[in-house]
Amino acid sequence: MRCPVVVAALRPSYAPGSMHQIRSTSHVAARLAPGVVFVLPLLAGCRSPLAEPAGIEPLARVMQATVDRELRDSSPGSEARTTTYADSRVEQTLAERRERLEELTPATAGVGAEVRPESLGEDLFGRPQQMVELDLPTAVRRAIAANLGLEQARLQPAIDAETVIDADAAFDATLFAEASVVETDRPAVVRIVGGTPVTPGLSASRAYRFATGIDRRFDFGGSLSLAVGLDRTDARTPGGTSSPDPAWEGGLTLGLTQPLLRDFGRDVNRAVIRLSRNARSRSAADLERSMLDVVRQVEAAHHELVLAWRRLEVQQWLVEVGIEVRDVLEQRREFDARDAQFADAVARVEQRQADVLRARRAVQAASDRLKLLLNDEQLTIGSEALIRPAGGLDASAFTFNLRELVLEAIDRRPEIRQSLLLVDDASIRGQVASNGVLPRLDLSAQLGTRSLGDSAGEAGESLLDDEFVEYLLGLRFEMPIGNRGPEAVARRSRLERVQALAGYRELVQ
């Protein structure tokens, strides 16, 4: 239940000959001065005098505490470490023969250089298998430029930017105009003097009303309106006369409404704009995260393709070596080679040829996965050309400091920025919810002039003569009994901010 209370309202009734008349505009301003003096100091700060402080520890302290807890053994001044590569026991045993073994391996030239084009067979169209060389930087650039997932993510920041403009447009001035016709035909009380009726028993008129003006809402919560109107009234009462007839009435009205407690202040009224800007920043961070994910997928697909080509090279080399061994054993069958040895060599060659077919299919599958990420018009999924990577895998050592890496990741990762924006969203909603707990106390002020004439020109000319001035000054108070709803919203917003902080801690961890 709400309790509306009009604290002060004064608006003289308008009737010719009885309207409250004020001859000077300065006189009107003097009467409105106490209310203006009361409102202006509040508008200057544009913060509610009863606003609640956040009362939650700064995010920087939260982040630092989480990092310190997780990296107790890594002091800020710890020395940087360099990654090392531990040789396996096999490599340690064969260290002396490694150079000789490297000369025997087919993986000494570029990726796929040892693969003979004729060994790849024909494509699905019966043509010789085509190959296209592609290095990793070029693949990454093509993927970022044409990947379908990124194309969708690129549009979201632009969509959210329009949402910000739409939210900010709520404070644009609005031009309005209206026109209407009012037909009146109603019974009326008959005045009798000395037993003789002196007024007719009905009232009939036709009024044409025109009005135009400008409304403007401000970010401190108030709104200002300026309206000018012109009415023409034709008296149509039988047996009655009116002067003037037709009557032209003009009006000029300046109005101000301003909340003093609830809905007061820029923080509350610009909350939608701030939330829209955060949404735009989150979509930009989401685009960056999508780009990083595409780069990671392209790198992984490129590396898998390198590995698939290397395996194909090795399998073809093993077939060639197996054929050489088989041929040697076949020539030595008449001397010292047993039939079982020769049969085993033949079976091994056949098995290795089957491995070549499987390695070839793995190359095709890895090439298609990379094509899917690239979404390149010249290298479509439907094309039968195989991608041959230009360049191999880099396993260089690098130097790092664990704490510095963690802090840099917290500073650069888009997920962290998105989490911070969610915390800020919760804070903004908390400010609005805290303001909503306050009772409503609205100030209304209106100042206007009136004129009357037998023509539109006469009514318009006398509108600014300050002959007939009317004003209104009022306060309206309301508050839900118990105030349970707004207080529940405020408590919920505080819990949501704590929840957002917990999500931020989890990401940092």
mmCIF file of N, CA and C in Angstrom, residues 85-98 102:
data_model
loop_
_atom_site.group_PDB
_atom_site.id
_atom_site.type_symbol
_atom_site.label_atom_id
_atom_site.label_comp_id
_atom_site.label_asym_id
_atom_site.label_seq_id
_atom_site.Cartn_x
_atom_site.Cartn_y
_atom_site.Cartn_z
ATOM 1 N N TYR A 85 64.864 -28.969 -21.367
ATOM 2 C CA TYR A 85 64.356 -30.165 -22.032
ATOM 3 C C TYR A 85 65.151 -31.360 -21.536
ATOM 4 N N ALA A 86 64.446 -32.264 -20.894
ATOM 5 C CA ALA A 86 65.112 -33.453 -20.333
ATOM 6 C C ALA A 86 65.115 -34.577 -21.370
ATOM 7 N N ASP A 87 66.329 -35.027 -21.753
ATOM 8 C CA ASP A 87 66.441 -36.131 -22.709
ATOM 9 C C ASP A 87 65.930 -37.426 -22.088
ATOM 10 N N SER A 88 65.281 -38.227 -22.933
ATOM 11 C CA SER A 88 64.822 -39.527 -22.456
ATOM 12 C C SER A 88 66.013 -40.483 -22.345
ATOM 13 N N ARG A 89 65.813 -41.632 -21.706
ATOM 14 C CA ARG A 89 66.867 -42.629 -21.538
ATOM 15 C C ARG A 89 67.312 -43.167 -22.903
ATOM 16 N N VAL A 90 66.361 -43.287 -23.851
ATOM 17 C CA VAL A 90 66.720 -43.759 -25.192
ATOM 18 C C VAL A 90 67.657 -42.768 -25.861
ATOM 19 N N GLU A 91 67.324 -41.468 -25.736
ATOM 20 C CA GLU A 91 68.170 -40.456 -26.361
ATOM 21 C C GLU A 91 69.538 -40.403 -25.690
ATOM 22 N N GLN A 92 69.558 -40.581 -24.368
ATOM 23 C CA GLN A 92 70.836 -40.588 -23.669
ATOM 24 C C GLN A 92 71.704 -41.780 -24.115
ATOM 25 N N THR A 93 71.066 -42.939 -24.328
ATOM 26 C CA THR A 93 71.816 -44.128 -24.746
ATOM 27 C C THR A 93 72.357 -43.984 -26.164
ATOM 28 N N LEU A 94 71.563 -43.344 -27.026
ATOM 29 C CA LEU A 94 71.959 -43.205 -28.428
ATOM 30 C C LEU A 94 72.610 -41.862 -28.728
ATOM 31 N N ALA A 95 73.053 -41.147 -27.690
ATOM 32 C CA ALA A 95 73.609 -39.810 -27.899
ATOM 33 C C ALA A 95 74.810 -39.830 -28.831
ATOM 34 N N GLU A 96 75.673 -40.864 -28.711
ATOM 35 C CA GLU A 96 76.878 -40.908 -29.537
ATOM 36 C C GLU A 96 76.551 -41.179 -31.005
ATOM 37 N N ARG A 97 75.444 -41.844 -31.258
ATOM 38 C CA ARG A 97 75.088 -42.202 -32.640
ATOM 39 C C ARG A 97 74.010 -41.278 -33.206
ATOM 40 N N ARG A 98 73.706 -40.180 -32.487
ATOM 41 C CA ARG A 98 72.562 -39.346 -32.869
ATOM 42 C C ARG A 98 72.771 -38.676 -34.230
ATOM 43 N N GLU A 102 70.346 -39.076 -37.350
ATOM 44 C CA GLU A 102 69.682 -37.923 -37.952
ATOM 45 C C GLU A 102 69.849 -37.928 -39.462
#
